[in-house]
């Protein structure tokens, strides 16, 4: 009898113990899984009503802020679940960068329109003589048009990537816009090489004529004679305005090319950490420890800003080289400019050419 009572007591104790631990597990969570069933993520909300060494809120916030764990695969980037800088970049690109860029481009068109209305076309004041002088030889013209045509295609396909989605789908439909943008993107990637080659050749062809000198200061002080008739400040082969365009194209083009190559070969070319180290020598405080994704993000941002600034400047160049000034286009068209045009805009260069040779000025090769 006593043994029977003992067996019943042991059974009761076992049942009680089983019930006690079962209820305990349900309340505190199943060991090994970490989360209590009632606290697992559901309906998109993050569990956050219990604390351990680190609360769930802190845990998810750390992931959201880009905390990096360790991974055993070679691609170390995989250790970071969320890289929030991408959000900031997109907000900047679709916000201030697009807005200011748009105003910059529209503003330069308006300014040129106003300039045309106020000043009109800059004429050859002494009239066309019919006698010409060679301004650019065929190689120089080839280099100019290689750079110019590639830049124009890069500008149009690039602008489409930034602004196209706001306008073009409503005109031609989403499907056609998608195909257009895909081919535009291929063109952008490949034609970039022609532009890079163009600016390298342009640099070597014209650098010796674009070293600043005192005549440039005088030319700038006189506003280049752009704003008043009858004013023609002396200039050699290139005046100060053209030298500015040349250096904008070379320095801006090199910067566009560098950031473009960093985008063509992401995670392989890293230029911004090094550039920031150099800039910080002047007292700035740019980050110099950049992850490869941050490198690509800086490249994308810089590429866009540089492109917008350069397009605005080149619009002004195209204006003055075509409708804005009589006789200018011939320089890059046939290569022969009217001698009166050359005397008005580049008198020192014409004198140099004449002093080189006593013969007729027409068809003379450039210096
Ligand atoms: C697409 C239309 C363009 C036209 C009609 C045009 C016209 C001209 C003309 C007429 C000149 C010679 C000026 C002179 O003889 O004194 C010139 C020179 C030059 N062009 Fe262009 N150009 C165009 C596009 C470009 C582009 C896209 C670039 C570079 C991205 C460029 C870069 C240069 C440079 C560096 C010079 C020498 C400096 C100067 O004259 O300003 N051009 N262009």
Coordinates of C-alpha atoms and ligand atoms in Angstrom, one line a residue:
X1 CA 0.0 0.0 0.0
X2 CA 2.8 2.4 1.0
X3 CA 4.6 1.5 -2.3
X4 CA 1.4 2.3 -4.3
X5 CA 1.1 5.7 -2.6
X6 CA 4.8 6.4 -3.3
X7 CA 4.4 5.5 -7.0
X8 CA 1.3 7.9 -7.3
X9 CA 3.3 10.7 -5.6
X10 CA 6.2 10.3 -8.0
X11 CA 3.8 10.3 -11.1
X12 CA 2.1 13.4 -9.7
X13 CA 5.4 15.1 -9.2
X14 CA 6.5 14.3 -12.8
X15 CA 3.2 15.6 -14.3
X16 CA 3.5 18.8 -12.2
X17 CA 7.1 19.2 -13.3
X18 CA 6.1 18.7 -17.0
X19 CA 3.3 21.2 -16.8
X20 CA 5.5 23.7 -14.9
X21 CA 8.3 23.6 -17.5
X22 CA 5.9 23.5 -20.5
X23 CA 4.1 26.7 -19.3
X24 CA 7.5 28.3 -18.6
X25 CA 8.8 27.6 -22.1
X26 CA 5.7 29.0 -23.7
X27 CA 6.1 32.2 -21.6
X28 CA 9.8 32.7 -21.9
X29 CA 10.5 31.4 -25.3
X30 CA 11.9 28.2 -26.7
X31 CA 15.7 27.8 -25.9
X32 CA 17.7 27.8 -29.1
X33 CA 15.2 29.7 -31.2
X34 CA 15.7 32.9 -29.2
X35 CA 12.2 34.4 -29.8
X36 CA 9.1 33.6 -27.9
X37 CA 6.3 32.5 -30.3
X38 CA 4.2 35.5 -29.2
X39 CA 7.2 37.8 -30.0
X40 CA 8.2 36.6 -33.4
X41 CA 7.9 39.2 -36.2
X42 CA 4.4 39.3 -37.6
X43 CA 2.6 41.4 -40.1
X44 CA 5.7 43.5 -40.8
X45 CA 6.1 44.7 -37.3
X46 CA 9.4 44.2 -35.4
X47 CA 9.1 42.6 -31.9
X48 CA 10.4 44.9 -29.2
X49 CA 8.8 44.2 -25.9
X50 CA 11.6 42.4 -24.2
X51 CA 15.2 43.1 -23.4
X52 CA 18.3 41.0 -23.2
X53 CA 21.9 42.2 -23.6
X54 CA 20.5 44.3 -26.5
X55 CA 16.9 45.0 -27.1
X56 CA 15.3 44.2 -30.4
X57 CA 14.8 47.9 -31.1
X58 CA 18.5 48.5 -30.7
X59 CA 19.3 45.4 -32.7
X60 CA 17.2 46.4 -35.7
X61 CA 18.3 50.0 -35.5
X62 CA 22.0 48.9 -35.6
X63 CA 21.2 46.9 -38.8
X64 CA 19.3 49.8 -40.3
X65 CA 22.3 52.1 -39.6
X66 CA 24.6 49.7 -41.4
X67 CA 26.3 47.6 -38.7
X68 CA 28.6 45.1 -40.4
X69 CA 28.9 41.5 -39.3
X70 CA 31.4 38.9 -40.3
X71 CA 31.0 36.5 -43.2
X72 CA 33.3 33.7 -44.3
X73 CA 32.7 34.2 -48.1
X74 CA 35.2 36.4 -50.0
X75 CA 32.7 39.1 -50.6
X76 CA 33.0 41.0 -47.4
X77 CA 30.2 43.4 -48.5
X78 CA 27.7 40.6 -47.7
X79 CA 28.3 41.2 -44.0
X80 CA 26.3 44.4 -44.2
X81 CA 22.5 43.8 -44.5
X82 CA 21.4 47.5 -44.9
X83 CA 23.6 50.3 -46.3
X84 CA 21.5 53.4 -45.6
X85 CA 23.8 55.8 -47.5
X86 CA 22.1 54.6 -50.7
X87 CA 18.8 56.1 -49.5
X88 CA 20.5 59.4 -48.8
X89 CA 22.2 59.4 -52.2
X90 CA 18.9 58.7 -54.0
X91 CA 17.2 61.5 -52.0
X92 CA 19.9 63.9 -53.0
X93 CA 20.0 62.8 -56.7
X94 CA 16.2 63.0 -57.1
X95 CA 15.9 66.1 -54.9
X96 CA 18.4 69.0 -54.8
X97 CA 20.8 67.7 -57.5
X98 CA 18.0 67.3 -60.1
X99 CA 16.3 70.6 -59.1
X100 CA 19.5 72.7 -59.1
X101 CA 20.8 71.0 -62.2
X102 CA 17.5 71.7 -64.0
X103 CA 17.5 75.4 -63.0
X104 CA 21.2 75.6 -64.0
X105 CA 20.4 74.3 -67.5
X106 CA 17.2 76.3 -68.0
X107 CA 18.9 79.4 -66.5
X108 CA 21.8 79.2 -69.0
X109 CA 19.4 78.9 -71.9
X110 CA 17.4 81.9 -70.6
X111 CA 20.6 84.0 -70.1
X112 CA 21.8 83.2 -73.6
X113 CA 18.4 84.1 -75.0
X114 CA 18.6 87.4 -73.2
X115 CA 22.1 88.0 -74.4
X116 CA 21.0 87.3 -78.0
X117 CA 18.1 89.7 -77.7
X118 CA 20.3 92.4 -76.1
X119 CA 23.5 92.1 -78.1
X120 CA 22.4 90.3 -81.2
X121 CA 24.7 88.3 -83.3
X122 CA 28.3 89.5 -83.0
X123 CA 29.1 90.5 -86.6
X124 CA 32.4 90.9 -88.4
X125 CA 32.4 94.7 -88.1
X126 CA 34.8 95.4 -91.0
X127 CA 32.8 93.0 -93.2
X128 CA 33.8 89.7 -94.7
X129 CA 36.9 90.2 -97.0
X130 CA 36.6 86.8 -98.8
X131 CA 40.2 86.2 -98.0
X132 CA 40.8 83.4 -95.6
X133 CA 43.4 82.0 -93.2
X134 CA 43.7 78.5 -92.0
X135 CA 42.6 78.4 -88.3
X136 CA 42.4 74.6 -87.6
X137 CA 44.0 71.9 -89.6
X138 CA 42.1 68.7 -90.4
X139 CA 43.5 66.8 -87.4
X140 CA 42.5 69.6 -85.0
X141 CA 39.0 69.6 -86.5
X142 CA 38.8 65.8 -86.2
X143 CA 39.7 66.1 -82.5
X144 CA 37.2 68.8 -82.0
X145 CA 34.3 66.9 -83.5
X146 CA 35.3 63.6 -81.9
X147 CA 35.1 65.3 -78.5
X148 CA 32.1 67.4 -79.4
X149 CA 29.9 64.7 -80.9
X150 CA 30.7 62.2 -78.1
X151 CA 30.0 64.8 -75.5
X152 CA 26.6 65.7 -77.0
X153 CA 25.6 62.0 -77.1
X154 CA 26.8 61.5 -73.5
X155 CA 25.0 64.6 -72.4
X156 CA 21.7 63.6 -74.0
X157 CA 21.8 59.9 -72.8
X158 CA 22.9 61.1 -69.3
X159 CA 20.1 63.7 -69.1
X160 CA 17.7 61.0 -70.1
X161 CA 18.9 58.9 -67.2
X162 CA 18.4 61.7 -64.7
X163 CA 15.3 63.5 -66.1
X164 CA 13.9 61.2 -68.8
X165 CA 11.4 59.4 -66.5
X166 CA 9.6 62.6 -65.7
X167 CA 8.8 63.5 -69.3
X168 CA 9.4 60.9 -72.0
X169 CA 7.1 58.0 -70.8
X170 CA 4.1 60.4 -71.1
X171 CA 5.2 61.2 -74.7
X172 CA 6.1 57.7 -76.1
X173 CA 4.9 55.3 -73.4
X174 CA 6.7 53.3 -70.7
X175 CA 7.8 50.4 -72.9
X176 CA 9.4 52.6 -75.5
X177 CA 11.0 54.7 -72.8
X178 CA 12.5 51.5 -71.2
X179 CA 14.0 50.4 -74.6
X180 CA 15.3 53.9 -75.3
X181 CA 16.9 54.2 -71.9
X182 CA 18.5 50.8 -72.2
X183 CA 20.1 51.6 -75.6
X184 CA 21.0 55.0 -74.3
X185 CA 22.8 53.4 -71.4
X186 CA 24.8 51.1 -73.7
X187 CA 25.6 54.1 -75.9
X188 CA 26.7 56.1 -72.8
X189 CA 29.0 53.3 -71.6
X190 CA 30.7 52.8 -75.0
X191 CA 30.8 56.4 -76.4
X192 CA 32.6 57.4 -73.2
X193 CA 35.8 55.9 -74.6
X194 CA 35.6 58.2 -77.6
X195 CA 35.2 61.2 -75.3
X196 CA 38.2 60.1 -73.2
X197 CA 40.3 59.7 -76.3
X198 CA 39.1 63.1 -77.6
X199 CA 40.1 65.1 -74.5
X200 CA 43.5 63.4 -74.3
X201 CA 44.2 64.4 -78.0
X202 CA 42.7 67.8 -77.4
X203 CA 45.0 68.4 -74.5
X204 CA 48.1 67.6 -76.5
X205 CA 47.0 69.5 -79.6
X206 CA 46.1 72.8 -77.9
X207 CA 47.7 73.0 -74.4
X208 CA 50.6 75.2 -75.6
X209 CA 48.2 77.8 -76.9
X210 CA 46.2 77.8 -73.6
X211 CA 48.8 78.9 -71.1
X212 CA 47.5 82.0 -69.4
X213 CA 49.4 85.3 -70.0
X214 CA 49.0 89.0 -69.3
X215 CA 46.9 89.6 -72.4
X216 CA 44.2 87.4 -70.9
X217 CA 43.8 89.7 -67.9
X218 CA 43.3 92.7 -70.3
X219 CA 40.9 90.6 -72.4
X220 CA 38.8 89.7 -69.3
X221 CA 38.9 93.3 -68.0
X222 CA 37.4 94.4 -71.3
X223 CA 34.7 91.7 -71.0
X224 CA 36.2 90.2 -74.1
X225 CA 34.4 92.9 -76.2
X226 CA 31.3 90.8 -75.9
X227 CA 29.0 93.4 -74.4
X228 CA 29.8 96.4 -76.6
X229 CA 30.3 96.9 -80.4
X230 CA 33.7 98.1 -81.7
X231 CA 35.6 96.7 -78.7
X232 CA 38.2 94.0 -79.7
X233 CA 40.7 93.4 -76.9
X234 CA 43.9 91.9 -78.3
X235 CA 44.2 88.1 -78.3
X236 CA 46.7 85.5 -79.6
X237 CA 45.5 82.1 -81.0
X238 CA 43.0 81.6 -78.1
X239 CA 41.5 84.4 -76.0
X240 CA 41.0 84.2 -72.3
X241 CA 37.3 83.0 -72.7
X242 CA 38.5 80.2 -75.0
X243 CA 41.3 79.3 -72.5
X244 CA 38.6 79.0 -69.8
X245 CA 36.6 76.7 -72.0
X246 CA 39.7 74.6 -72.9
X247 CA 40.6 74.1 -69.2
X248 CA 37.0 73.4 -68.2
X249 CA 36.9 70.7 -70.9
X250 CA 40.2 69.2 -69.9
X251 CA 39.9 69.3 -66.1
X252 CA 36.1 68.7 -66.1
X253 CA 36.4 66.0 -68.8
X254 CA 39.2 64.3 -66.8
X255 CA 37.0 64.4 -63.7
X256 CA 34.0 63.1 -65.6
X257 CA 36.1 60.4 -67.1
X258 CA 37.6 59.3 -63.8
X259 CA 34.2 59.1 -62.0
X260 CA 32.7 57.5 -65.1
X261 CA 35.4 54.8 -65.1
X262 CA 34.8 54.2 -61.4
X263 CA 31.1 53.6 -62.3
X264 CA 32.0 51.3 -65.2
X265 CA 34.2 49.2 -63.0
X266 CA 32.6 49.4 -59.5
X267 CA 34.5 48.0 -56.6
X268 CA 37.7 47.9 -58.7
X269 CA 38.6 51.6 -59.2
X270 CA 38.6 53.6 -55.9
X271 CA 39.5 57.2 -56.3
X272 CA 37.5 59.2 -53.7
X273 CA 39.2 58.2 -50.5
X274 CA 42.6 59.2 -52.0
X275 CA 41.1 62.4 -53.4
X276 CA 39.5 63.3 -50.1
X277 CA 42.9 62.8 -48.3
X278 CA 44.4 65.4 -50.7
X279 CA 41.4 67.8 -50.3
X280 CA 41.6 67.5 -46.4
X281 CA 45.1 69.0 -46.5
X282 CA 43.3 72.3 -47.1
X283 CA 41.3 71.9 -43.8
X284 CA 38.3 70.0 -45.0
X285 CA 37.0 67.0 -43.2
X286 CA 35.9 64.5 -45.8
X287 CA 35.7 60.8 -44.8
X288 CA 38.8 59.0 -45.9
X289 CA 37.9 55.4 -44.9
X290 CA 35.3 54.6 -47.5
X291 CA 33.7 51.2 -48.2
X292 CA 33.6 50.2 -51.9
X293 CA 29.9 50.9 -52.0
X294 CA 30.4 54.4 -50.7
X295 CA 33.2 54.9 -53.3
X296 CA 30.6 54.1 -56.0
X297 CA 28.0 56.4 -54.5
X298 CA 30.4 59.3 -54.3
X299 CA 31.4 58.6 -58.0
X300 CA 27.7 58.6 -59.1
X301 CA 27.1 61.9 -57.2
X302 CA 30.2 63.6 -58.5
X303 CA 29.7 62.4 -62.1
X304 CA 26.2 63.9 -62.1
X305 CA 27.2 67.2 -60.6
X306 CA 30.2 67.6 -63.0
X307 CA 28.1 66.6 -66.0
X308 CA 25.4 69.2 -65.2
X309 CA 27.9 72.0 -64.7
X310 CA 29.8 71.1 -67.9
X311 CA 26.7 70.8 -70.0
X312 CA 25.6 74.4 -68.9
X313 CA 29.1 75.7 -69.9
X314 CA 29.2 73.9 -73.2
X315 CA 25.7 75.2 -74.1
X316 CA 27.2 78.7 -73.9
X317 CA 30.2 77.5 -76.0
X318 CA 27.9 76.0 -78.7
X319 CA 25.9 79.3 -78.8
X320 CA 29.0 81.5 -79.3
X321 CA 30.5 79.0 -81.8
X322 CA 27.4 78.9 -84.0
X323 CA 24.5 81.5 -84.0
X324 CA 26.2 83.9 -81.5
X325 CA 29.1 85.0 -83.7
X326 CA 29.4 85.5 -87.4
X327 CA 32.2 83.6 -89.0
X328 CA 33.2 81.5 -86.0
X329 CA 31.8 78.2 -87.1
X330 CA 34.1 78.1 -90.2
X331 CA 37.0 77.5 -87.9
X332 CA 35.8 74.0 -87.0
X333 CA 33.8 73.6 -90.2
X334 CA 36.1 74.2 -93.2
X335 CA 39.1 75.2 -91.0
X336 CA 39.4 78.5 -93.0
X337 CA 38.2 81.8 -91.3
X338 CA 37.8 85.2 -92.9
X339 CA 40.9 87.3 -92.4
X340 CA 38.8 90.2 -91.1
X341 CA 37.2 87.9 -88.5
X342 CA 40.7 86.7 -87.4
X343 CA 42.0 90.3 -87.2
X344 CA 39.1 91.4 -85.0
X345 CA 39.1 88.5 -82.6
X346 CA 42.7 87.2 -82.7
X347 CA 44.8 90.1 -83.9
X348 CA 48.1 89.1 -82.2
X349 CA 47.8 85.6 -83.7
X350 CA 47.4 87.1 -87.2
X351 CA 50.4 89.3 -86.6
X352 CA 52.5 86.2 -85.6
X353 CA 51.3 84.4 -88.7
X354 CA 52.2 87.3 -90.9
X355 CA 55.6 87.8 -89.3
X356 CA 56.4 84.1 -90.0
X357 CA 55.9 84.5 -93.7
X358 CA 55.8 87.5 -96.1
X359 CA 53.5 85.7 -98.6
X360 CA 49.7 85.9 -98.8
X361 CA 47.9 85.2 -95.6
X362 CA 45.3 82.9 -97.1
X363 CA 45.5 79.2 -96.6
X364 CA 48.4 79.4 -94.2
X365 CA 48.9 76.5 -91.8
X366 CA 48.3 77.3 -88.1
X367 CA 51.2 78.1 -85.8
Ligands
LIG1 C1 28.3 70.7 -80.8 C2 28.4 72.0 -81.1 C3 29.7 72.7 -81.1 C4 30.0 73.8 -81.9 C5 29.1 74.4 -82.9 C6 31.4 74.2 -81.6 C7 32.0 75.3 -82.2 C8 33.3 75.6 -81.9 C9 34.1 76.6 -82.6 C10 33.5 77.5 -83.7 C11 35.3 76.7 -82.1 C12 36.5 77.6 -82.6 C13 36.5 79.0 -82.0 C14 37.6 79.8 -82.7 O1 38.0 79.5 -83.8 O2 38.1 80.7 -82.0 C15 35.4 75.7 -81.1 C16 36.5 75.4 -80.3 C17 36.5 74.6 -79.2 N1 35.6 73.7 -78.9 FE1 33.7 73.5 -79.7 N2 31.8 73.4 -80.6 C18 30.9 72.5 -80.2 C19 30.9 71.6 -79.2 C20 32.0 71.4 -78.4 C21 32.1 70.4 -77.3 C22 30.9 69.5 -76.9 C23 33.3 70.6 -76.7 C24 33.8 69.8 -75.5 C25 33.2 69.1 -74.7 C26 34.0 71.6 -77.4 C27 35.3 72.0 -77.1 C28 36.0 73.0 -77.8 C29 37.2 73.5 -77.3 C30 38.0 73.1 -76.1 C31 37.6 74.5 -78.3 C32 38.8 75.4 -78.2 C33 38.6 76.6 -77.3 C34 37.5 77.5 -77.8 O3 37.5 77.9 -79.0 O4 36.6 77.8 -77.0 N3 33.2 72.1 -78.4 N4 34.2 75.0 -81.0

